Structure formats: structure tokens, C-alpha cells
């Protein structure tokens, strides 16, 4: 039996269409209306599970307006479910505004748990640190992204990010610039899908691995970065980074790295990897 006048917040799969609970399927089949981020994507899920409930669209750009419509549905005694394209609504996805609005009007909000990319990735990462900070998406522009990374720098727990494939390399370059090259990074790619890959290494190792295989740069990513305490010694200082950048303006890469090593006493290999990353990113043009 479904609750009357309730909003069900239903987690859906992050890839494999079978990763959905029996309870979620039951609710999606029985509610009056399902609000979906993209009705076509949810239609695909519904078809796979023979669900024919009416879908309406609720996304980032219409959430406030559609929230009123859903409120009116609940007012008239209907039940509504909320889903997004993948995973748990409201987690780097639309949903929070709707839930806030419905809650303010005193209706029941019932979460139906299920897939979430960050938790799925963490569960298979082998990271033993029991603490983590889920950040979601970093800013898309490098300046703002670095600023966000700098703010996170003192955090000692594992940092979890979502990232798009076309920004994965530049994001790791920014991480190396801010944190040095030696923090551990675990990448979980295409979870629950055909090309699911979980790969772990230092930032510089993972960067080289990704760069060496363009196939690994495709798909959806969760990045799990070790916290501050494991990397203090191996961090490249701001001064060394600055020196390297100045020398790269004037000298070939190897010479710039050699001189920076002599001037700053930093680890040569780390500086070399950073120089390579900078070159790949188009520096100094
Ligand atoms: N609400 C979702 C959740 O609960 O995880 C997240 C939605 S967010 C718009 C989409 C991002 O989640 C992707 O860009 C990627 O970073 C991550 N993601 C989603 N599915 C994934 C998968 N199958 N494998 C790895 N990362 C995934």
C-alpha cells in the first residue's frame, strides 16, 4: 500500500538497469505520476521493467515551477515519485528544491534508497580511511576549480569528486598543481557498465595511465583522492611550482626540471611529471 499524498524520492540505476530495488519498482509502477529529469532516459528504465506510469519532466531549469505542479498533485490526493537520470535524486542532481518545497507544505517525503555512484565507487575502492568528504562536481573553469581544491587542501579525509570525461585530464592536472603529484587517486569509471574500471595510483601515475589510453578517458568518473595527512612530505611547494613555470617559459622541459630541482631541492621525478602535465595542458602558450 502506498502512502497518500506522498512524494517518493526513488534511486534508480547508475548503469545496469537491474540495479533497482523491488520496492522502487513497485512504487514507480503504482504512483500516479513520476517526475523525471529526462523522461526519455526514465522511459528506457520503465520499458525494461514494464512500467507505464505517466512521466513528467523535472530538471535543473524548471524545478521551481514544476515543484508547484507537483504540490498541486499532492493537494489533490495524488502520489508522486521523483527520479533522475541515474542514482539518487538530490545528489549532484535535481531534487533538493522540490523536496524542500514539499516538506515546507507538510507532506510526507519517503526516500527509496538505491544506487549512488560515490558510494558504489567507495565500496570497491579498498580505501581504509573510514571518513570521506563528498564534494560532487568541481567548478568547470580551471581558476575556480583550483580555488576549490585549495580550500579542500587541509582536509584529512578522502575527497570524493564527480567529473565529466572531457575534463578528467585537466582536473587531475589541477589536482597535481595544488596537491603535488603523490596523493593517491582511485578512479572508478563506468561503474556497473560494460567497461567498468577501477584504477588506483598516485596522481601522476593515474594521469599517465589515463593519458596513455584514450579509451580510459571515456565515460563517467568518480575520483577518490587521499586526504592531506598522507602526502605532506611529497608535496611540491608553491615556490617550486612557480619556479618550474617560469623556467618552462624560457627553457626546454628537461632543463627546466633540472634547474628547478637544483634551485628548490624538490623531487625531480615529481617536478618532471608536473612539467609534462603542464606541457600537455598547453602551457606556456
Ligand atoms: N545522482 C547520481 C548519484 O547518486 O550518484 C549522480 C548524478 S551526477 C549528474 C552524474 C555523475 O555521477 C557523473 O558525471 C559521474 O561523475 C558520476 N556517475 C554516475 N554514474 C556513474 C557510473 N556508472 N560510473 C562512474 N561514475 C558515475
PDB file of C-alpha atoms and ligand atoms in Angstrom:
ATOM      1  CA  UNK A   1       0.000   0.000   0.000  1.00  0.00           C
ATOM      2  CA  UNK A   2       1.319   3.424  -0.910  1.00  0.00           C
ATOM      3  CA  UNK A   3       1.064   6.376   1.451  1.00  0.00           C
ATOM      4  CA  UNK A   4      -1.483   9.022   0.452  1.00  0.00           C
ATOM      5  CA  UNK A   5      -0.316  12.459  -0.740  1.00  0.00           C
ATOM      6  CA  UNK A   6       3.333  11.451  -0.542  1.00  0.00           C
ATOM      7  CA  UNK A   7       6.429  12.253  -2.551  1.00  0.00           C
ATOM      8  CA  UNK A   8       8.664   9.197  -3.051  1.00  0.00           C
ATOM      9  CA  UNK A   9      12.308  10.025  -3.779  1.00  0.00           C
ATOM     10  CA  UNK A  10      13.426   6.968  -5.698  1.00  0.00           C
ATOM     11  CA  UNK A  11      17.019   5.971  -6.513  1.00  0.00           C
ATOM     12  CA  UNK A  12      17.467   4.418  -9.965  1.00  0.00           C
ATOM     13  CA  UNK A  13      20.421   2.533 -11.528  1.00  0.00           C
ATOM     14  CA  UNK A  14      23.718   4.235 -12.471  1.00  0.00           C
ATOM     15  CA  UNK A  15      24.198   1.948 -15.476  1.00  0.00           C
ATOM     16  CA  UNK A  16      22.973  -1.588 -15.118  1.00  0.00           C
ATOM     17  CA  UNK A  17      19.182  -1.422 -15.359  1.00  0.00           C
ATOM     18  CA  UNK A  18      18.800  -4.301 -12.907  1.00  0.00           C
ATOM     19  CA  UNK A  19      20.313  -2.267 -10.071  1.00  0.00           C
ATOM     20  CA  UNK A  20      16.965  -1.163  -8.705  1.00  0.00           C
ATOM     21  CA  UNK A  21      15.143  -2.440  -5.664  1.00  0.00           C
ATOM     22  CA  UNK A  22      11.863  -4.390  -5.759  1.00  0.00           C
ATOM     23  CA  UNK A  23      10.351  -1.678  -3.599  1.00  0.00           C
ATOM     24  CA  UNK A  24      11.424   1.052  -6.034  1.00  0.00           C
ATOM     25  CA  UNK A  25       9.903  -0.840  -8.979  1.00  0.00           C
ATOM     26  CA  UNK A  26       6.678  -1.368  -7.057  1.00  0.00           C
ATOM     27  CA  UNK A  27       6.396   2.330  -6.195  1.00  0.00           C
ATOM     28  CA  UNK A  28       7.256   3.546  -9.693  1.00  0.00           C
ATOM     29  CA  UNK A  29       4.557   1.267 -11.075  1.00  0.00           C
ATOM     30  CA  UNK A  30       1.897   2.369  -8.582  1.00  0.00           C
ATOM     31  CA  UNK A  31       2.271   6.144  -8.101  1.00  0.00           C
ATOM     32  CA  UNK A  32       0.056   8.449 -10.155  1.00  0.00           C
ATOM     33  CA  UNK A  33       2.923  10.439 -11.675  1.00  0.00           C
ATOM     34  CA  UNK A  34       6.704  10.149 -11.894  1.00  0.00           C
ATOM     35  CA  UNK A  35       8.731  13.364 -12.188  1.00  0.00           C
ATOM     36  CA  UNK A  36      11.879  12.519 -14.150  1.00  0.00           C
ATOM     37  CA  UNK A  37      14.963  14.546 -15.057  1.00  0.00           C
ATOM     38  CA  UNK A  38      14.751  13.316 -18.672  1.00  0.00           C
ATOM     39  CA  UNK A  39      11.585  11.437 -19.495  1.00  0.00           C
ATOM     40  CA  UNK A  40      13.356   9.603 -22.328  1.00  0.00           C
ATOM     41  CA  UNK A  41      16.034   8.200 -20.027  1.00  0.00           C
ATOM     42  CA  UNK A  42      13.481   7.089 -17.442  1.00  0.00           C
ATOM     43  CA  UNK A  43      11.286   5.760 -20.238  1.00  0.00           C
ATOM     44  CA  UNK A  44      14.104   3.385 -21.091  1.00  0.00           C
ATOM     45  CA  UNK A  45      14.213   2.132 -17.483  1.00  0.00           C
ATOM     46  CA  UNK A  46      10.430   1.861 -17.378  1.00  0.00           C
ATOM     47  CA  UNK A  47      10.367  -0.164 -20.610  1.00  0.00           C
ATOM     48  CA  UNK A  48      12.953  -2.584 -19.209  1.00  0.00           C
ATOM     49  CA  UNK A  49      10.704  -3.199 -16.197  1.00  0.00           C
ATOM     50  CA  UNK A  50       7.307  -2.944 -17.922  1.00  0.00           C
ATOM     51  CA  UNK A  51       6.258   0.206 -16.056  1.00  0.00           C
ATOM     52  CA  UNK A  52       3.794   2.524 -17.761  1.00  0.00           C
ATOM     53  CA  UNK A  53       3.245   5.294 -15.174  1.00  0.00           C
ATOM     54  CA  UNK A  54       2.876   8.826 -16.570  1.00  0.00           C
ATOM     55  CA  UNK A  55       6.152  10.732 -16.680  1.00  0.00           C
ATOM     56  CA  UNK A  56       6.555  14.481 -16.365  1.00  0.00           C
ATOM     57  CA  UNK A  57       9.789  16.394 -16.743  1.00  0.00           C
ATOM     58  CA  UNK A  58      11.575  17.983 -13.775  1.00  0.00           C
ATOM     59  CA  UNK A  59      15.095  19.218 -14.344  1.00  0.00           C
ATOM     60  CA  UNK A  60      17.594  21.804 -13.163  1.00  0.00           C
ATOM     61  CA  UNK A  61      15.963  24.609 -15.194  1.00  0.00           C
ATOM     62  CA  UNK A  62      12.288  24.052 -14.360  1.00  0.00           C
ATOM     63  CA  UNK A  63      12.481  22.557 -10.873  1.00  0.00           C
ATOM     64  CA  UNK A  64      10.937  25.560  -9.093  1.00  0.00           C
ATOM     65  CA  UNK A  65       7.962  25.754 -11.493  1.00  0.00           C
ATOM     66  CA  UNK A  66       7.338  22.022 -11.664  1.00  0.00           C
ATOM     67  CA  UNK A  67       7.539  21.857  -7.856  1.00  0.00           C
ATOM     68  CA  UNK A  68       4.311  23.907  -7.785  1.00  0.00           C
ATOM     69  CA  UNK A  69       2.685  21.498 -10.192  1.00  0.00           C
ATOM     70  CA  UNK A  70       3.703  18.552  -8.000  1.00  0.00           C
ATOM     71  CA  UNK A  71       2.435  20.369  -4.937  1.00  0.00           C
ATOM     72  CA  UNK A  72      -0.938  20.738  -6.683  1.00  0.00           C
ATOM     73  CA  UNK A  73      -0.928  16.990  -7.480  1.00  0.00           C
ATOM     74  CA  UNK A  74      -0.296  16.138  -3.815  1.00  0.00           C
ATOM     75  CA  UNK A  75      -3.006  18.628  -2.822  1.00  0.00           C
ATOM     76  CA  UNK A  76      -5.456  16.763  -4.997  1.00  0.00           C
ATOM     77  CA  UNK A  77      -4.654  13.469  -3.289  1.00  0.00           C
ATOM     78  CA  UNK A  78      -2.178  12.052  -5.835  1.00  0.00           C
ATOM     79  CA  UNK A  79       1.121  10.287  -5.153  1.00  0.00           C
ATOM     80  CA  UNK A  80       4.250  11.367  -6.973  1.00  0.00           C
ATOM     81  CA  UNK A  81       7.688   9.780  -7.357  1.00  0.00           C
ATOM     82  CA  UNK A  82      10.849  11.670  -8.208  1.00  0.00           C
ATOM     83  CA  UNK A  83      13.685  10.074 -10.205  1.00  0.00           C
ATOM     84  CA  UNK A  84      16.747  11.425 -12.005  1.00  0.00           C
ATOM     85  CA  UNK A  85      18.703  10.004 -14.933  1.00  0.00           C
ATOM     86  CA  UNK A  86      20.938   7.955 -12.665  1.00  0.00           C
ATOM     87  CA  UNK A  87      21.405   7.221  -9.000  1.00  0.00           C
ATOM     88  CA  UNK A  88      19.933   9.067  -6.058  1.00  0.00           C
ATOM     89  CA  UNK A  89      17.926  12.267  -6.674  1.00  0.00           C
ATOM     90  CA  UNK A  90      19.301  15.384  -4.995  1.00  0.00           C
ATOM     91  CA  UNK A  91      22.868  14.066  -5.019  1.00  0.00           C
ATOM     92  CA  UNK A  92      24.609  16.214  -7.669  1.00  0.00           C
ATOM     93  CA  UNK A  93      21.206  16.049  -9.321  1.00  0.00           C
ATOM     94  CA  UNK A  94      17.891  17.934  -9.180  1.00  0.00           C
ATOM     95  CA  UNK A  95      15.534  17.182  -6.301  1.00  0.00           C
ATOM     96  CA  UNK A  96      16.545  19.295  -3.311  1.00  0.00           C
ATOM     97  CA  UNK A  97      14.360  22.288  -4.265  1.00  0.00           C
ATOM     98  CA  UNK A  98      11.317  20.076  -4.791  1.00  0.00           C
ATOM     99  CA  UNK A  99      11.873  18.218  -1.518  1.00  0.00           C
ATOM    100  CA  UNK A 100      12.328  21.498   0.363  1.00  0.00           C
ATOM    101  CA  UNK A 101       9.094  22.894  -1.106  1.00  0.00           C
ATOM    102  CA  UNK A 102       7.046  19.756  -0.413  1.00  0.00           C
ATOM    103  CA  UNK A 103       8.444  19.460   3.104  1.00  0.00           C
ATOM    104  CA  UNK A 104       7.541  23.084   3.824  1.00  0.00           C
ATOM    105  CA  UNK A 105       3.921  22.220   2.997  1.00  0.00           C
ATOM    106  CA  UNK A 106       3.925  19.332   5.419  1.00  0.00           C
ATOM    107  CA  UNK A 107       3.552  16.397   3.026  1.00  0.00           C
ATOM    108  CA  UNK A 108       5.380  13.095   3.588  1.00  0.00           C
ATOM    109  CA  UNK A 109       8.633  12.580   1.751  1.00  0.00           C
ATOM    110  CA  UNK A 110       9.674   8.962   1.554  1.00  0.00           C
ATOM    111  CA  UNK A 111      13.192   8.083   0.362  1.00  0.00           C
ATOM    112  CA  UNK A 112      13.629   4.817  -1.515  1.00  0.00           C
ATOM    113  CA  UNK A 113      17.354   4.011  -1.315  1.00  0.00           C
ATOM    114  CA  UNK A 114      19.451   2.525  -4.070  1.00  0.00           C
ATOM    115  CA  UNK A 115      22.392   3.256  -6.342  1.00  0.00           C
ATOM    116  CA  UNK A 116      24.747   6.175  -5.823  1.00  0.00           C
ATOM    117  CA  UNK A 117      27.958   6.445  -7.843  1.00  0.00           C
ATOM    118  CA  UNK A 118      30.120   7.803  -4.995  1.00  0.00           C
ATOM    119  CA  UNK A 119      29.127   5.103  -2.512  1.00  0.00           C
ATOM    120  CA  UNK A 120      29.343   2.390  -5.153  1.00  0.00           C
ATOM    121  CA  UNK A 121      32.889   3.552  -6.024  1.00  0.00           C
ATOM    122  CA  UNK A 122      33.973   3.818  -2.411  1.00  0.00           C
ATOM    123  CA  UNK A 123      32.684   0.352  -1.589  1.00  0.00           C
ATOM    124  CA  UNK A 124      35.004  -1.212  -4.174  1.00  0.00           C
ATOM    125  CA  UNK A 125      37.981   1.120  -3.674  1.00  0.00           C
ATOM    126  CA  UNK A 126      39.778  -0.639  -0.848  1.00  0.00           C
ATOM    127  CA  UNK A 127      40.256   2.762   0.800  1.00  0.00           C
ATOM    128  CA  UNK A 128      40.573   2.020   4.503  1.00  0.00           C
ATOM    129  CA  UNK A 129      40.053   5.586   5.748  1.00  0.00           C
ATOM    130  CA  UNK A 130      36.590   5.465   7.326  1.00  0.00           C
ATOM    131  CA  UNK A 131      35.988   9.170   6.690  1.00  0.00           C
ATOM    132  CA  UNK A 132      35.230  10.874   3.415  1.00  0.00           C
ATOM    133  CA  UNK A 133      34.011  14.193   2.099  1.00  0.00           C
ATOM    134  CA  UNK A 134      31.669  14.008  -0.859  1.00  0.00           C
ATOM    135  CA  UNK A 135      32.199  17.147  -2.941  1.00  0.00           C
ATOM    136  CA  UNK A 136      30.393  16.245  -6.179  1.00  0.00           C
ATOM    137  CA  UNK A 137      31.368  18.288  -9.237  1.00  0.00           C
ATOM    138  CA  UNK A 138      34.232  20.763  -9.023  1.00  0.00           C
ATOM    139  CA  UNK A 139      33.864  24.056 -10.937  1.00  0.00           C
ATOM    140  CA  UNK A 140      34.385  23.616 -14.668  1.00  0.00           C
ATOM    141  CA  UNK A 141      36.822  26.539 -15.121  1.00  0.00           C
ATOM    142  CA  UNK A 142      40.394  25.891 -14.073  1.00  0.00           C
ATOM    143  CA  UNK A 143      40.781  29.054 -11.932  1.00  0.00           C
ATOM    144  CA  UNK A 144      37.688  28.349  -9.855  1.00  0.00           C
ATOM    145  CA  UNK A 145      38.494  24.654  -9.746  1.00  0.00           C
ATOM    146  CA  UNK A 146      41.952  25.329  -8.311  1.00  0.00           C
ATOM    147  CA  UNK A 147      40.445  27.708  -5.778  1.00  0.00           C
ATOM    148  CA  UNK A 148      38.036  24.992  -4.647  1.00  0.00           C
ATOM    149  CA  UNK A 149      40.900  22.488  -4.468  1.00  0.00           C
ATOM    150  CA  UNK A 150      42.989  24.911  -2.400  1.00  0.00           C
ATOM    151  CA  UNK A 151      40.108  25.278   0.067  1.00  0.00           C
ATOM    152  CA  UNK A 152      39.944  21.498   0.383  1.00  0.00           C
ATOM    153  CA  UNK A 153      43.702  21.130   0.811  1.00  0.00           C
ATOM    154  CA  UNK A 154      43.776  20.810   4.622  1.00  0.00           C
ATOM    155  CA  UNK A 155      41.086  18.085   4.646  1.00  0.00           C
ATOM    156  CA  UNK A 156      42.484  14.864   6.019  1.00  0.00           C
ATOM    157  CA  UNK A 157      39.693  12.565   4.904  1.00  0.00           C
ATOM    158  CA  UNK A 158      39.258  11.047   1.440  1.00  0.00           C
ATOM    159  CA  UNK A 159      37.833  13.562  -1.039  1.00  0.00           C
ATOM    160  CA  UNK A 160      35.248  12.277  -3.499  1.00  0.00           C
ATOM    161  CA  UNK A 161      34.519  14.087  -6.756  1.00  0.00           C
ATOM    162  CA  UNK A 162      32.381  13.533  -9.821  1.00  0.00           C
ATOM    163  CA  UNK A 163      33.942  14.537 -13.130  1.00  0.00           C
ATOM    164  CA  UNK A 164      32.992  14.615 -16.796  1.00  0.00           C
ATOM    165  CA  UNK A 165      35.164  12.766 -19.338  1.00  0.00           C
ATOM    166  CA  UNK A 166      36.178  15.883 -21.284  1.00  0.00           C
ATOM    167  CA  UNK A 167      37.562  17.481 -18.102  1.00  0.00           C
ATOM    168  CA  UNK A 168      39.168  14.459 -16.476  1.00  0.00           C
ATOM    169  CA  UNK A 169      42.768  15.208 -17.528  1.00  0.00           C
ATOM    170  CA  UNK A 170      42.647  18.938 -16.788  1.00  0.00           C
ATOM    171  CA  UNK A 171      41.080  18.191 -13.424  1.00  0.00           C
ATOM    172  CA  UNK A 172      43.944  15.856 -12.485  1.00  0.00           C
ATOM    173  CA  UNK A 173      46.480  18.426 -13.687  1.00  0.00           C
ATOM    174  CA  UNK A 174      44.904  20.993 -11.360  1.00  0.00           C
ATOM    175  CA  UNK A 175      44.987  18.468  -8.518  1.00  0.00           C
ATOM    176  CA  UNK A 176      48.725  17.935  -9.136  1.00  0.00           C
ATOM    177  CA  UNK A 177      49.332  21.661  -9.185  1.00  0.00           C
ATOM    178  CA  UNK A 178      47.534  22.179  -5.904  1.00  0.00           C
ATOM    179  CA  UNK A 179      48.391  18.963  -4.010  1.00  0.00           C
ATOM    180  CA  UNK A 180      51.617  17.803  -5.677  1.00  0.00           C
ATOM    181  CA  UNK A 181      51.863  14.561  -7.579  1.00  0.00           C
ATOM    182  CA  UNK A 182      51.949  11.999  -4.804  1.00  0.00           C
ATOM    183  CA  UNK A 183      48.492  11.800  -3.292  1.00  0.00           C
ATOM    184  CA  UNK A 184      46.701   8.533  -4.018  1.00  0.00           C
ATOM    185  CA  UNK A 185      43.914   8.747  -6.540  1.00  0.00           C
ATOM    186  CA  UNK A 186      41.412   5.972  -7.130  1.00  0.00           C
ATOM    187  CA  UNK A 187      39.378   6.325 -10.283  1.00  0.00           C
ATOM    188  CA  UNK A 188      36.107   4.447 -10.698  1.00  0.00           C
ATOM    189  CA  UNK A 189      34.882   4.599 -14.273  1.00  0.00           C
ATOM    190  CA  UNK A 190      31.688   3.347 -15.893  1.00  0.00           C
ATOM    191  CA  UNK A 191      30.513   1.572 -12.742  1.00  0.00           C
ATOM    192  CA  UNK A 192      28.045  -1.265 -13.315  1.00  0.00           C
ATOM    193  CA  UNK A 193      28.562  -0.953 -17.090  1.00  0.00           C
ATOM    194  CA  UNK A 194      30.418  -2.942 -19.727  1.00  0.00           C
ATOM    195  CA  UNK A 195      33.714  -1.071 -19.399  1.00  0.00           C
ATOM    196  CA  UNK A 196      33.711  -0.734 -15.625  1.00  0.00           C
ATOM    197  CA  UNK A 197      37.253   0.058 -14.456  1.00  0.00           C
ATOM    198  CA  UNK A 198      38.675   0.825 -11.035  1.00  0.00           C
ATOM    199  CA  UNK A 199      42.258   2.051 -11.083  1.00  0.00           C
ATOM    200  CA  UNK A 200      44.479   3.288  -8.300  1.00  0.00           C
ATOM    201  CA  UNK A 201      47.846   5.058  -8.147  1.00  0.00           C
ATOM    202  CA  UNK A 202      49.490   8.329  -7.262  1.00  0.00           C
ATOM    203  CA  UNK A 203      48.077  11.364  -9.054  1.00  0.00           C
ATOM    204  CA  UNK A 204      50.978  11.310 -11.517  1.00  0.00           C
ATOM    205  CA  UNK A 205      50.629   7.578 -12.173  1.00  0.00           C
ATOM    206  CA  UNK A 206      46.905   7.791 -12.786  1.00  0.00           C
ATOM    207  CA  UNK A 207      47.440  10.796 -15.028  1.00  0.00           C
ATOM    208  CA  UNK A 208      49.990   8.896 -17.173  1.00  0.00           C
ATOM    209  CA  UNK A 209      47.739   5.840 -17.276  1.00  0.00           C
ATOM    210  CA  UNK A 210      44.775   7.879 -18.496  1.00  0.00           C
ATOM    211  CA  UNK A 211      46.871   9.783 -20.957  1.00  0.00           C
ATOM    212  CA  UNK A 212      48.306   6.608 -22.395  1.00  0.00           C
ATOM    213  CA  UNK A 213      44.910   5.117 -23.223  1.00  0.00           C
ATOM    214  CA  UNK A 214      42.231   7.381 -24.666  1.00  0.00           C
ATOM    215  CA  UNK A 215      39.611   4.676 -24.101  1.00  0.00           C
ATOM    216  CA  UNK A 216      40.079   5.141 -20.373  1.00  0.00           C
ATOM    217  CA  UNK A 217      39.198   8.819 -20.734  1.00  0.00           C
ATOM    218  CA  UNK A 218      35.663   7.990 -21.850  1.00  0.00           C
ATOM    219  CA  UNK A 219      32.545   7.524 -19.766  1.00  0.00           C
ATOM    220  CA  UNK A 220      31.588   8.595 -16.266  1.00  0.00           C
ATOM    221  CA  UNK A 221      34.014   9.020 -13.403  1.00  0.00           C
ATOM    222  CA  UNK A 222      34.218   9.081  -9.654  1.00  0.00           C
ATOM    223  CA  UNK A 223      37.542  10.349  -8.285  1.00  0.00           C
ATOM    224  CA  UNK A 224      38.613   9.397  -4.768  1.00  0.00           C
ATOM    225  CA  UNK A 225      41.624  11.363  -3.590  1.00  0.00           C
ATOM    226  CA  UNK A 226      43.520  10.651  -0.394  1.00  0.00           C
ATOM    227  CA  UNK A 227      43.490  13.378   2.243  1.00  0.00           C
ATOM    228  CA  UNK A 228      46.210  15.741   3.403  1.00  0.00           C
ATOM    229  CA  UNK A 229      47.984  13.654   6.004  1.00  0.00           C
ATOM    230  CA  UNK A 230      49.442  11.054   3.646  1.00  0.00           C
ATOM    231  CA  UNK A 231      51.173  13.496   1.371  1.00  0.00           C
ATOM    232  CA  UNK A 232      52.771  16.350   3.233  1.00  0.00           C
ATOM    233  CA  UNK A 233      56.374  15.287   2.539  1.00  0.00           C
ATOM    234  CA  UNK A 234      55.972  14.709  -1.176  1.00  0.00           C
ATOM    235  CA  UNK A 235      54.000  17.823  -1.980  1.00  0.00           C
ATOM    236  CA  UNK A 236      55.556  20.202  -4.480  1.00  0.00           C
ATOM    237  CA  UNK A 237      55.824  23.585  -2.828  1.00  0.00           C
ATOM    238  CA  UNK A 238      54.149  26.639  -4.322  1.00  0.00           C
ATOM    239  CA  UNK A 239      57.600  28.164  -4.763  1.00  0.00           C
ATOM    240  CA  UNK A 240      58.867  25.148  -6.737  1.00  0.00           C
ATOM    241  CA  UNK A 241      55.788  25.184  -8.942  1.00  0.00           C
ATOM    242  CA  UNK A 242      56.294  28.864  -9.597  1.00  0.00           C
ATOM    243  CA  UNK A 243      59.980  28.352 -10.408  1.00  0.00           C
ATOM    244  CA  UNK A 244      59.187  25.491 -12.764  1.00  0.00           C
ATOM    245  CA  UNK A 245      56.559  27.533 -14.579  1.00  0.00           C
ATOM    246  CA  UNK A 246      58.930  30.485 -15.012  1.00  0.00           C
ATOM    247  CA  UNK A 247      61.707  28.264 -16.336  1.00  0.00           C
ATOM    248  CA  UNK A 248      59.367  26.440 -18.695  1.00  0.00           C
ATOM    249  CA  UNK A 249      58.703  29.787 -20.351  1.00  0.00           C
ATOM    250  CA  UNK A 250      62.377  30.025 -21.330  1.00  0.00           C
ATOM    251  CA  UNK A 251      63.867  26.531 -21.414  1.00  0.00           C
ATOM    252  CA  UNK A 252      63.209  23.050 -22.802  1.00  0.00           C
ATOM    253  CA  UNK A 253      61.321  20.789 -20.385  1.00  0.00           C
ATOM    254  CA  UNK A 254      64.254  18.682 -19.179  1.00  0.00           C
ATOM    255  CA  UNK A 255      66.436  21.685 -18.487  1.00  0.00           C
ATOM    256  CA  UNK A 256      63.618  23.490 -16.673  1.00  0.00           C
ATOM    257  CA  UNK A 257      63.058  20.434 -14.464  1.00  0.00           C
ATOM    258  CA  UNK A 258      66.795  20.013 -13.777  1.00  0.00           C
ATOM    259  CA  UNK A 259      67.239  23.644 -12.783  1.00  0.00           C
ATOM    260  CA  UNK A 260      64.082  23.680 -10.643  1.00  0.00           C
ATOM    261  CA  UNK A 261      65.360  20.586  -8.827  1.00  0.00           C
ATOM    262  CA  UNK A 262      68.684  22.301  -8.160  1.00  0.00           C
ATOM    263  CA  UNK A 263      67.123  25.575  -7.067  1.00  0.00           C
ATOM    264  CA  UNK A 264      64.356  24.177  -4.853  1.00  0.00           C
ATOM    265  CA  UNK A 265      65.596  20.734  -3.805  1.00  0.00           C
ATOM    266  CA  UNK A 266      62.207  19.202  -4.708  1.00  0.00           C
ATOM    267  CA  UNK A 267      61.823  15.661  -6.008  1.00  0.00           C
ATOM    268  CA  UNK A 268      62.985  15.591  -9.639  1.00  0.00           C
ATOM    269  CA  UNK A 269      60.527  12.953 -10.781  1.00  0.00           C
ATOM    270  CA  UNK A 270      57.582  14.815  -9.291  1.00  0.00           C
ATOM    271  CA  UNK A 271      58.711  18.003 -10.991  1.00  0.00           C
ATOM    272  CA  UNK A 272      59.157  16.139 -14.269  1.00  0.00           C
ATOM    273  CA  UNK A 273      55.623  14.728 -14.101  1.00  0.00           C
ATOM    274  CA  UNK A 274      54.235  18.163 -13.294  1.00  0.00           C
ATOM    275  CA  UNK A 275      56.152  19.689 -16.208  1.00  0.00           C
ATOM    276  CA  UNK A 276      54.781  17.010 -18.541  1.00  0.00           C
ATOM    277  CA  UNK A 277      51.270  17.655 -17.309  1.00  0.00           C
ATOM    278  CA  UNK A 278      51.692  21.401 -17.806  1.00  0.00           C
ATOM    279  CA  UNK A 279      53.016  20.897 -21.342  1.00  0.00           C
ATOM    280  CA  UNK A 280      50.129  18.582 -22.197  1.00  0.00           C
ATOM    281  CA  UNK A 281      47.731  21.215 -20.935  1.00  0.00           C
ATOM    282  CA  UNK A 282      49.237  23.700 -23.406  1.00  0.00           C
ATOM    283  CA  UNK A 283      51.490  25.606 -21.001  1.00  0.00           C
ATOM    284  CA  UNK A 284      53.115  28.107 -21.626  1.00  0.00           C
ATOM    285  CA  UNK A 285      51.017  29.138 -24.692  1.00  0.00           C
TER     286      UNK A 285
HETATM  287  N1  LIG B   1      22.675  11.230  -8.566  1.00  0.00           N
HETATM  288  C1  LIG B   1      23.793  10.472  -9.028  1.00  0.00           C
HETATM  289  C2  LIG B   1      24.321   9.609  -7.888  1.00  0.00           C
HETATM  290  O1  LIG B   1      23.564   9.338  -6.975  1.00  0.00           O
HETATM  291  O2  LIG B   1      25.471   9.176  -7.950  1.00  0.00           O
HETATM  292  C3  LIG B   1      24.868  11.372  -9.623  1.00  0.00           C
HETATM  293  C4  LIG B   1      24.392  12.171 -10.789  1.00  0.00           C
HETATM  294  S1  LIG B   1      25.604  13.244 -11.433  1.00  0.00           S
HETATM  295  C5  LIG B   1      24.639  14.241 -12.520  1.00  0.00           C
HETATM  296  C6  LIG B   1      26.396  12.241 -12.623  1.00  0.00           C
HETATM  297  C7  LIG B   1      27.849  11.975 -12.249  1.00  0.00           C
HETATM  298  O3  LIG B   1      27.906  10.880 -11.348  1.00  0.00           O
HETATM  299  C8  LIG B   1      28.692  11.555 -13.445  1.00  0.00           C
HETATM  300  O4  LIG B   1      29.204  12.674 -14.152  1.00  0.00           O
HETATM  301  C9  LIG B   1      29.785  10.758 -12.778  1.00  0.00           C
HETATM  302  O5  LIG B   1      30.744  11.622 -12.221  1.00  0.00           O
HETATM  303  C10 LIG B   1      29.008  10.067 -11.658  1.00  0.00           C
HETATM  304  N2  LIG B   1      28.490   8.779 -12.153  1.00  0.00           N
HETATM  305  C11 LIG B   1      27.222   8.496 -12.474  1.00  0.00           C
HETATM  306  N3  LIG B   1      27.138   7.210 -12.915  1.00  0.00           N
HETATM  307  C12 LIG B   1      28.379   6.708 -12.869  1.00  0.00           C
HETATM  308  C13 LIG B   1      28.949   5.445 -13.201  1.00  0.00           C
HETATM  309  N4  LIG B   1      28.194   4.458 -13.702  1.00  0.00           N
HETATM  310  N5  LIG B   1      30.265   5.267 -13.015  1.00  0.00           N
HETATM  311  C14 LIG B   1      31.042   6.267 -12.522  1.00  0.00           C
HETATM  312  N6  LIG B   1      30.563   7.472 -12.205  1.00  0.00           N
HETATM  313  C15 LIG B   1      29.249   7.696 -12.368  1.00  0.00           C
END
